CSV table of C-alpha atoms in Angstrom, one decimal:
chain,number,residue,atom,x,y,z
A,1,MET,CA,1.3,-1.3,8.0
A,2,ALA,CA,0.1,-1.9,11.6
A,3,GLU,CA,0.9,1.7,12.6
A,4,ALA,CA,-1.8,2.9,10.3
A,5,TRP,CA,-4.4,1.8,12.9
A,6,TRP,CA,-4.6,3.1,16.5
A,7,VAL,CA,-4.3,0.5,19.3
A,8,ASP,CA,-5.0,2.7,22.3
A,9,GLU,CA,-7.2,5.7,23.1
A,10,SER,CA,-4.0,7.6,24.2
A,11,GLN,CA,-3.2,7.9,20.5
A,12,LEU,CA,-6.2,10.1,19.9
A,13,ASP,CA,-6.0,13.9,20.4
A,14,ASN,CA,-8.9,15.8,22.0
A,15,ASP,CA,-10.5,16.7,18.6
A,16,GLN,CA,-10.5,13.0,17.6
A,17,LYS,CA,-11.9,11.8,20.9
A,18,ALA,CA,-14.8,14.3,20.7
A,19,VAL,CA,-15.7,13.1,17.1
A,20,VAL,CA,-15.8,9.4,18.0
A,21,THR,CA,-18.0,9.9,21.0
A,22,LEU,CA,-20.6,12.3,19.5
A,23,PRO,CA,-24.2,11.5,20.4
A,24,LEU,CA,-25.6,8.4,18.9
A,25,THR,CA,-28.3,10.3,17.0
A,26,GLY,CA,-27.6,13.1,14.5
A,27,SER,CA,-25.7,13.5,11.3
A,28,HIS,CA,-22.2,15.0,11.2
A,29,THR,CA,-19.6,16.1,8.8
A,30,VAL,CA,-15.9,15.9,9.8
A,31,VAL,CA,-13.4,18.1,7.9
A,32,GLY,CA,-9.7,17.4,8.2
A,33,PRO,CA,-6.5,17.5,6.3
A,34,PRO,CA,-4.6,14.5,5.0
A,35,GLY,CA,-3.2,12.5,7.9
A,36,SER,CA,-5.6,13.8,10.5
A,37,GLY,CA,-7.0,10.3,11.1
A,38,LYS,CA,-10.3,10.7,9.2
A,39,THR,CA,-10.5,7.0,8.1
A,40,ASN,CA,-9.5,5.7,11.6
A,41,LEU,CA,-12.2,7.9,13.1
A,42,LEU,CA,-14.7,6.6,10.6
A,43,LEU,CA,-14.1,3.0,11.7
A,44,LEU,CA,-14.0,3.9,15.4
A,45,ARG,CA,-17.2,5.8,15.0
A,46,ALA,CA,-18.8,2.8,13.2
A,47,LYS,CA,-17.7,0.5,16.0
A,48,TYR,CA,-19.0,3.0,18.6
A,49,LEU,CA,-22.4,2.9,16.9
A,50,TYR,CA,-22.3,-0.9,16.5
A,51,LEU,CA,-21.4,-1.5,20.2
A,52,ALA,CA,-24.4,0.7,21.1
A,53,GLY,CA,-26.7,-1.7,19.2
A,54,LYS,CA,-26.9,0.1,15.8
A,55,ALA,CA,-26.6,-3.0,13.7
A,56,ASP,CA,-27.8,-1.8,10.4
A,57,ILE,CA,-25.0,0.4,9.5
A,58,LEU,CA,-22.7,0.7,6.5
A,59,VAL,CA,-19.2,2.1,6.0
A,60,ILE,CA,-19.1,3.2,2.3
A,61,VAL,CA,-15.9,4.0,0.4
A,62,PHE,CA,-15.4,5.2,-3.1
A,63,THR,CA,-12.7,2.8,-4.4
A,64,ARG,CA,-12.1,-1.0,-4.1
A,65,ALA,CA,-8.5,-0.4,-3.1
A,66,LEU,CA,-9.6,1.8,-0.2
A,67,GLN,CA,-12.2,-0.9,0.8
A,68,GLU,CA,-9.4,-3.5,0.9
A,69,PHE,CA,-7.3,-1.1,3.0
A,70,ILE,CA,-10.1,-0.4,5.4
A,71,ALA,CA,-11.0,-4.0,5.7
A,72,ARG,CA,-7.6,-4.5,7.3
A,73,GLY,CA,-8.5,-1.8,9.8
A,74,SER,CA,-11.8,-3.5,10.4
A,75,ARG,CA,-9.9,-6.6,11.5
A,76,GLU,CA,-7.7,-4.5,13.8
A,77,TYR,CA,-10.8,-2.9,15.4
A,78,VAL,CA,-12.8,-6.2,15.5
A,79,PHE,CA,-15.6,-4.6,13.4
A,80,PRO,CA,-17.6,-6.7,10.8
A,81,ILE,CA,-15.8,-6.5,7.5
A,82,SER,CA,-19.1,-7.2,5.7
A,83,LYS,CA,-20.3,-3.7,6.7
A,84,VAL,CA,-17.5,-2.0,4.7
A,85,MET,CA,-18.2,-1.8,1.0
A,86,THR,CA,-17.7,0.3,-2.1
A,87,CYS,CA,-20.4,2.7,-3.2
A,88,ARG,CA,-21.0,0.6,-6.3
A,89,LYS,CA,-21.3,-2.6,-4.4
A,90,TRP,CA,-23.8,-1.0,-2.0
A,91,GLN,CA,-25.9,0.3,-4.9
A,92,GLN,CA,-26.0,-3.2,-6.4
A,93,GLU,CA,-26.8,-4.9,-3.2
A,94,LEU,CA,-29.6,-2.4,-2.3
A,95,LEU,CA,-31.3,-2.9,-5.7
A,96,ARG,CA,-30.9,-6.7,-5.3
A,97,GLN,CA,-32.6,-6.6,-1.9
A,98,TYR,CA,-35.8,-5.3,-3.5
A,99,GLY,CA,-35.6,-7.5,-6.6
A,100,GLU,CA,-34.4,-4.8,-8.9
A,101,GLY,CA,-31.7,-5.6,-11.5
A,102,HIS,CA,-29.6,-2.9,-13.1
A,103,GLU,CA,-26.9,-3.5,-15.7
A,104,ALA,CA,-24.3,-0.7,-15.8
A,105,SER,CA,-23.3,0.5,-19.3
A,106,GLY,CA,-21.3,3.5,-20.7
A,107,ASP,CA,-18.3,5.2,-19.1
A,108,PHE,CA,-17.7,5.7,-15.4
A,109,GLU,CA,-19.7,9.0,-15.2
A,110,GLU,CA,-22.6,7.6,-17.1
A,111,GLN,CA,-22.8,4.5,-14.9
A,112,ARG,CA,-22.7,6.7,-11.8
A,113,LEU,CA,-25.7,8.8,-13.0
A,114,ALA,CA,-27.6,5.6,-14.1
A,115,PHE,CA,-27.3,4.1,-10.6
A,116,VAL,CA,-28.4,7.3,-9.0
A,117,GLU,CA,-31.6,7.2,-11.2
A,118,ALA,CA,-32.2,3.6,-10.5
A,119,ILE,CA,-32.0,4.1,-6.7
A,120,LYS,CA,-34.1,7.3,-6.9
A,121,ASN,CA,-36.8,5.2,-8.7
A,122,LEU,CA,-36.5,2.5,-6.1
A,123,ILE,CA,-37.1,4.9,-3.3
A,124,LYS,CA,-40.1,6.4,-5.1
A,125,THR,CA,-41.8,3.1,-6.1
A,126,ARG,CA,-41.2,1.3,-2.8
A,127,ALA,CA,-41.8,4.5,-0.7
A,128,LEU,CA,-38.5,3.8,1.1
A,129,GLY,CA,-37.7,5.8,4.2
A,130,LYS,CA,-34.8,5.6,6.6
A,131,VAL,CA,-33.9,2.0,6.2
A,132,TYR,CA,-30.4,2.2,7.7
A,133,ASP,CA,-29.4,3.2,11.2
A,134,ALA,CA,-26.4,5.0,9.9
A,135,ILE,CA,-24.3,5.4,6.8
A,136,LEU,CA,-20.7,6.4,7.3
A,137,LEU,CA,-18.9,7.9,4.2
A,138,ASP,CA,-15.1,8.0,3.7
A,139,GLU,CA,-13.7,10.5,1.2
A,140,ALA,CA,-17.2,12.1,1.0
A,141,HIS,CA,-15.9,14.9,-1.3
A,142,ASP,CA,-15.7,12.4,-4.2
A,143,TYR,CA,-19.4,11.7,-4.3
A,144,LEU,CA,-21.9,13.6,-6.4
A,145,PRO,CA,-24.4,15.8,-4.6
A,146,GLU,CA,-27.2,13.5,-5.9
A,147,GLU,CA,-25.4,10.5,-4.3
A,148,ILE,CA,-25.1,12.4,-1.0
A,149,GLU,CA,-28.8,13.2,-1.2
A,150,LEU,CA,-29.6,9.5,-1.5
A,151,PHE,CA,-27.6,8.6,1.5
A,152,GLY,CA,-29.5,11.2,3.5
A,153,LYS,CA,-32.9,9.8,2.4
A,154,LEU,CA,-32.0,6.3,3.3
A,155,ALA,CA,-30.1,6.7,6.6
A,156,LYS,CA,-31.4,7.9,9.9
A,157,ASN,CA,-27.9,9.3,10.5
A,158,VAL,CA,-25.0,10.2,8.2
A,159,PHE,CA,-21.4,10.5,9.3
A,160,ALA,CA,-19.1,11.9,6.6
A,161,VAL,CA,-15.4,12.7,6.5
A,162,VAL,CA,-14.3,15.2,3.9
A,163,ASP,CA,-11.4,17.3,2.5
A,164,SER,CA,-12.4,19.2,-0.6
A,165,ARG,CA,-8.7,19.6,-1.6
A,166,GLN,CA,-8.7,15.9,-2.3
A,167,LYS,CA,-11.7,15.9,-4.7
A,168,ILE,CA,-10.2,14.2,-7.8
A,169,TYR,CA,-13.3,12.9,-9.6
A,170,ALA,CA,-15.4,14.9,-12.1
A,171,GLY,CA,-18.7,16.4,-10.9
A,172,ARG,CA,-20.0,19.1,-8.6
A,173,ASP,CA,-18.5,19.5,-5.2
A,174,PRO,CA,-21.0,17.9,-2.7
A,175,THR,CA,-19.8,20.1,0.3
A,176,GLU,CA,-22.9,22.3,0.3
A,177,MET,CA,-25.2,19.3,0.1
A,178,LEU,CA,-23.4,17.8,3.1
A,179,LYS,CA,-23.8,21.0,5.1
A,180,SER,CA,-27.5,21.1,4.4
A,181,MET,CA,-28.2,17.6,5.6
A,182,THR,CA,-25.9,17.2,8.6
A,183,ASP,CA,-26.5,18.8,12.0
A,184,GLU,CA,-23.0,20.0,12.6
A,185,GLN,CA,-19.6,20.2,11.1
A,186,HIS,CA,-16.5,19.3,13.1
A,187,TYR,CA,-12.9,20.2,12.3
A,188,LEU,CA,-9.7,18.3,12.9
A,189,ARG,CA,-7.0,20.8,13.4
A,190,TYR,CA,-3.9,18.6,13.4
A,191,HIS,CA,-2.4,15.9,11.2
A,192,TYR,CA,0.3,13.3,11.9
A,193,ARG,CA,1.3,11.8,8.5
A,194,ASN,CA,3.4,14.1,6.3
A,195,GLY,CA,6.9,15.3,7.0
A,196,LEU,CA,7.5,19.0,6.8
A,197,THR,CA,9.2,19.1,3.4
A,198,ILE,CA,6.2,17.2,2.0
A,199,CYS,CA,3.9,19.6,3.8
A,200,ARG,CA,5.6,22.6,2.2
A,201,LEU,CA,5.1,21.1,-1.3
A,202,ALA,CA,1.4,20.2,-0.6
A,203,ASP,CA,0.8,23.7,0.8
A,204,ALA,CA,2.1,25.3,-2.4
A,205,LEU,CA,-0.1,23.0,-4.5
A,206,GLY,CA,-3.2,23.7,-2.4
A,207,LYS,CA,-2.8,27.4,-1.9
A,208,ASP,CA,-5.7,28.1,-4.2
A,209,VAL,CA,-8.1,27.1,-1.4
A,210,PRO,CA,-8.5,30.1,0.9
A,211,GLY,CA,-9.3,29.9,4.6
A,212,ARG,CA,-7.6,26.6,5.4
A,213,ASP,CA,-4.7,26.2,7.8
A,214,THR,CA,-1.5,25.1,6.1
A,215,LEU,CA,-0.3,21.5,6.6
A,216,THR,CA,3.1,23.0,7.7
A,217,SER,CA,1.6,24.9,10.6
A,218,THR,CA,-0.6,22.0,11.8
A,219,SER,CA,1.8,19.1,11.5
A,220,ASN,CA,2.6,16.8,14.4
A,221,TYR,CA,5.1,14.8,12.3
A,222,ASN,CA,8.4,14.0,14.1
A,223,GLU,CA,10.7,15.6,11.6
A,224,ARG,CA,13.8,15.1,13.9
A,225,GLU,CA,13.3,11.4,14.1
A,226,ARG,CA,12.7,10.9,10.4
A,227,PRO,CA,13.7,13.9,8.2
A,228,SER,CA,11.4,14.1,5.2
A,229,THR,CA,12.6,14.5,1.6
A,230,VAL,CA,11.2,15.5,-1.7
A,231,LYS,CA,13.2,14.6,-4.9
A,232,HIS,CA,12.3,15.0,-8.5
A,233,PHE,CA,13.8,13.5,-11.7
A,234,ARG,CA,13.3,14.3,-15.3
A,235,CYS,CA,13.6,10.9,-17.1
A,236,SER,CA,13.9,9.9,-20.7
A,237,GLY,CA,10.7,7.8,-20.3
A,238,ILE,CA,8.9,5.3,-18.1
A,239,GLU,CA,11.6,2.7,-18.4
A,240,GLU,CA,14.2,5.0,-16.8
A,241,ALA,CA,11.7,6.0,-14.1
A,242,ALA,CA,11.0,2.4,-13.4
A,243,GLN,CA,14.7,1.6,-13.0
A,244,ARG,CA,15.2,4.5,-10.7
A,245,ILE,CA,12.2,3.5,-8.6
A,246,ILE,CA,13.4,-0.1,-8.3
A,247,GLY,CA,16.8,1.0,-7.1
A,248,ALA,CA,15.2,3.3,-4.5
A,249,LEU,CA,12.8,0.6,-3.4
A,250,GLU,CA,15.6,-1.9,-2.7
A,251,THR,CA,17.1,0.6,-0.2
A,252,GLN,CA,13.8,1.6,1.3
A,253,LEU,CA,12.7,-1.9,2.0
A,254,LYS,CA,15.7,-2.1,4.3
A,255,ALA,CA,15.2,1.4,5.8
A,256,TYR,CA,11.5,1.0,6.4
A,257,PRO,CA,10.8,-2.7,7.2
A,258,SER,CA,7.2,-3.7,7.5
A,259,GLU,CA,5.9,-0.4,6.1
A,260,LEU,CA,3.9,0.2,3.0
A,261,LEU,CA,5.8,1.7,0.0
A,262,GLY,CA,3.9,3.2,-2.9
A,263,VAL,CA,4.4,3.5,-6.7
A,264,ILE,CA,1.7,5.8,-8.1
A,265,CYS,CA,0.9,6.9,-11.7
A,266,PRO,CA,-2.0,8.9,-13.0
A,267,ARG,CA,-2.9,6.4,-15.8
A,268,ASN,CA,-3.4,2.7,-15.9
A,269,GLU,CA,-1.0,2.4,-18.9
A,270,GLU,CA,2.1,3.6,-16.9
A,271,VAL,CA,1.1,1.6,-13.8
A,272,VAL,CA,1.1,-1.6,-15.8
A,273,GLN,CA,4.4,-0.8,-17.5
A,274,ILE,CA,6.1,-0.2,-14.1
A,275,TRP,CA,4.4,-3.2,-12.6
A,276,ASN,CA,5.9,-5.4,-15.4
A,277,TYR,CA,9.4,-4.0,-14.7
A,278,ILE,CA,9.0,-4.7,-11.0
A,279,GLN,CA,7.7,-8.2,-11.7
A,280,ALA,CA,10.8,-8.9,-13.8
A,281,CYS,CA,13.2,-8.1,-11.0
A,282,ALA,CA,13.9,-9.6,-7.5
A,283,LEU,CA,11.2,-7.4,-6.0
A,284,GLY,CA,8.3,-8.9,-7.9
A,285,GLY,CA,7.1,-11.2,-5.1
A,286,LEU,CA,6.9,-8.2,-2.7
A,287,ALA,CA,4.5,-6.1,-4.8
A,288,LEU,CA,0.7,-5.9,-5.1
A,289,LEU,CA,-1.3,-4.2,-7.9
A,290,GLN,CA,-4.2,-1.8,-7.5
A,291,CYS,CA,-5.2,-0.9,-11.1
A,292,GLY,CA,-8.2,-1.1,-13.3
A,293,THR,CA,-10.0,-4.3,-12.3
A,294,GLU,CA,-7.0,-5.6,-10.4
A,295,HIS,CA,-7.4,-5.1,-6.6
A,296,SER,CA,-5.2,-7.1,-4.3
A,297,THR,CA,-5.8,-7.7,-0.6
A,298,PHE,CA,-3.3,-5.8,1.4
A,299,ASP,CA,-0.7,-8.2,2.8
A,300,PRO,CA,2.2,-7.4,5.2
A,301,SER,CA,4.3,-9.8,3.1
A,302,LYS,CA,3.8,-7.5,0.1
A,303,PRO,CA,4.9,-4.0,1.2
A,304,ILE,CA,5.1,-2.4,-2.3
A,305,CYS,CA,1.8,-1.1,-3.6
A,306,VAL,CA,1.7,-0.3,-7.4
A,307,SER,CA,-1.3,1.8,-8.0
A,308,THR,CA,-3.1,4.4,-10.1
A,309,LEU,CA,-3.6,7.7,-8.3
A,310,HIS,CA,-7.3,7.2,-8.1
A,311,ALA,CA,-6.9,3.8,-6.5
A,312,ALA,CA,-4.5,5.3,-4.0
A,313,LYS,CA,-7.1,7.7,-2.6
A,314,GLY,CA,-7.2,7.3,1.2
A,315,LEU,CA,-4.0,5.3,1.5
A,316,GLU,CA,-0.8,6.3,3.1
A,317,MET,CA,2.7,5.1,2.6
A,318,ARG,CA,6.1,5.7,4.2
A,319,ALA,CA,7.7,6.4,0.8
A,320,VAL,CA,5.9,7.3,-2.4
A,321,HIS,CA,7.2,7.2,-6.0
A,322,PHE,CA,4.9,9.4,-8.2
A,323,ALA,CA,5.7,8.6,-11.8
A,324,GLY,CA,4.3,10.1,-15.0
A,325,ALA,CA,3.6,13.3,-13.2
A,326,GLU,CA,3.4,15.3,-16.4
A,327,LEU,CA,0.3,13.3,-17.4
A,328,LEU,CA,-1.8,15.2,-14.8
A,329,ARG,CA,-2.6,17.8,-17.4
A,330,LYS,CA,-4.9,15.2,-19.1
A,331,PHE,CA,-7.2,15.0,-16.1
A,332,PRO,CA,-9.9,17.3,-14.6
A,333,ASN,CA,-9.2,18.5,-11.0
A,334,ASN,CA,-5.5,17.9,-11.7
A,335,ARG,CA,-4.4,20.4,-9.0
A,336,ASN,CA,-6.3,18.3,-6.4
A,337,MET,CA,-4.8,15.2,-7.9
A,338,ALA,CA,-1.3,16.6,-7.4
A,339,PHE,CA,-2.1,17.5,-3.8
A,340,THR,CA,-3.6,14.0,-3.2
A,341,ALA,CA,-0.6,12.3,-4.7
A,342,VAL,CA,2.1,14.1,-2.7
A,343,THR,CA,0.2,13.7,0.6
A,344,ARG,CA,0.1,9.9,0.4
A,345,ALA,CA,3.8,10.1,1.4
A,346,LYS,CA,4.8,10.2,5.1
A,347,THR,CA,8.6,10.6,4.9
A,348,SER,CA,10.0,10.2,1.3
A,349,LEU,CA,8.5,11.5,-1.9
A,350,SER,CA,10.1,11.1,-5.3
A,351,ILE,CA,8.5,12.5,-8.5
A,352,TYR,CA,9.3,11.4,-12.0
A,353,TYR,CA,8.4,13.0,-15.3
A,354,SER,CA,9.5,12.9,-18.9
A,355,ASP,CA,7.9,16.1,-20.1
A,356,ASP,CA,7.2,19.6,-18.8
A,357,LEU,CA,5.2,19.7,-15.6
A,358,LEU,CA,2.2,21.9,-15.2
A,359,GLY,CA,3.3,25.4,-14.1
A,360,TYR,CA,1.9,25.3,-10.6
A,361,PHE,CA,3.6,21.9,-10.0
A,362,GLU,CA,7.0,23.1,-11.2
A,363,ALA,CA,6.6,26.3,-9.2
A,364,ALA,CA,5.8,24.3,-6.1
A,365,LEU,CA,8.9,22.2,-6.5
A,366,ASN,CA,11.0,25.2,-7.2
A,367,GLY,CA,9.8,26.6,-3.9
A,368,LEU,CA,11.6,23.9,-2.0
A,369,GLU,CA,14.9,25.1,-3.4
A,370,PRO,CA,17.0,28.0,-2.3
A,371,PRO,CA,16.0,31.3,-4.0
A,372,ARG,CA,17.8,31.8,-7.3
A,373,GLU,CA,19.6,35.0,-8.3
A,374,ALA,CA,18.3,37.0,-11.3
A,375,PRO,CA,20.0,35.7,-14.6
A,376,LEU,CA,22.4,37.8,-16.5
A,377,LEU,CA,21.5,39.0,-20.0
A,378,ARG,CA,24.0,36.6,-21.6
A,379,ASP,CA,22.3,33.7,-19.8
A,380,LEU,CA,19.3,34.2,-22.1
A,381,PHE,CA,21.3,33.1,-25.2
A,382,PRO,CA,22.8,29.7,-26.2
A,383,ARG,CA,26.5,29.5,-25.3
A,384,ASP,CA,27.5,27.0,-27.9
A,385,ARG,CA,27.2,29.5,-30.8
């Protein structure tokens, strides 16, 4: 996993260098595709501000799994881990600073709105102003506009990285709110993560977003050194998918030593089932779980990450196994979920499903195959009659 973090300024392109060294004052939004280095830039920008004496800064992320992943980058960049926290933890700590308690209840969306109201009330009753030097937001597209507004009220400067194609949570898109409260938008033109075959699939899934360069045309992935692949399997159920995944992982652990491999499912239920199959085999000691309330610290000795899709936001893996893909139809923003899932993979992507895929997903996979000839009339009828 070491290659996830940059070790020398020569690894940055000109767009990335310009973003890190923006003036110390001012709020900025950085827009970039998967694999363009947004999370790295967020941490480097945080360290840039910190070394310039801006001590009261926060790096806020949406999920605990991403917080654990970024914490690893904080160690690589010698940046205080304590300044990296989830949005929920920040909300709780802010309220605690001022002696305000808040017990979350209801479902996830109800809790989000309740915390927004609690902090709005805190700002009003305590007449809080710009109490932070800067707040840096990863995956900013996943926040509510009301949450973005709170960050703007409490921080002298906001630095947000965003890609609306990866918005997978319910709620209004905060992009317009970000535009209104930041001084300037900056665009990362190139990405370095996804192989060209994976890019082609992602482009087909994300083609409903006009005005964006394709991943295929902006890729700097070395396809010659590591040819990328996309495979898909219709399985009888989650058990068959798990056995196929285990067999592939055994090979990939040898092919990609010291690299993170991912097993991703849309729902907790399937994640737990596959986790149990992995724990029952020889690979059990090499896997960590990111699911529900279970969030493991990323560890080089455990290169297999078994995760829900939501927990995998912001992560990248050399190989990804996306199981239960047919279950996307149960979620809002499922096209964005599909785009996010496939772009976690650098080189190898395998997709497993036991029922019909959503039409756009099936069409995107078909687009990777050679064109088919028109069927004959007799092909429309069963041949066993």
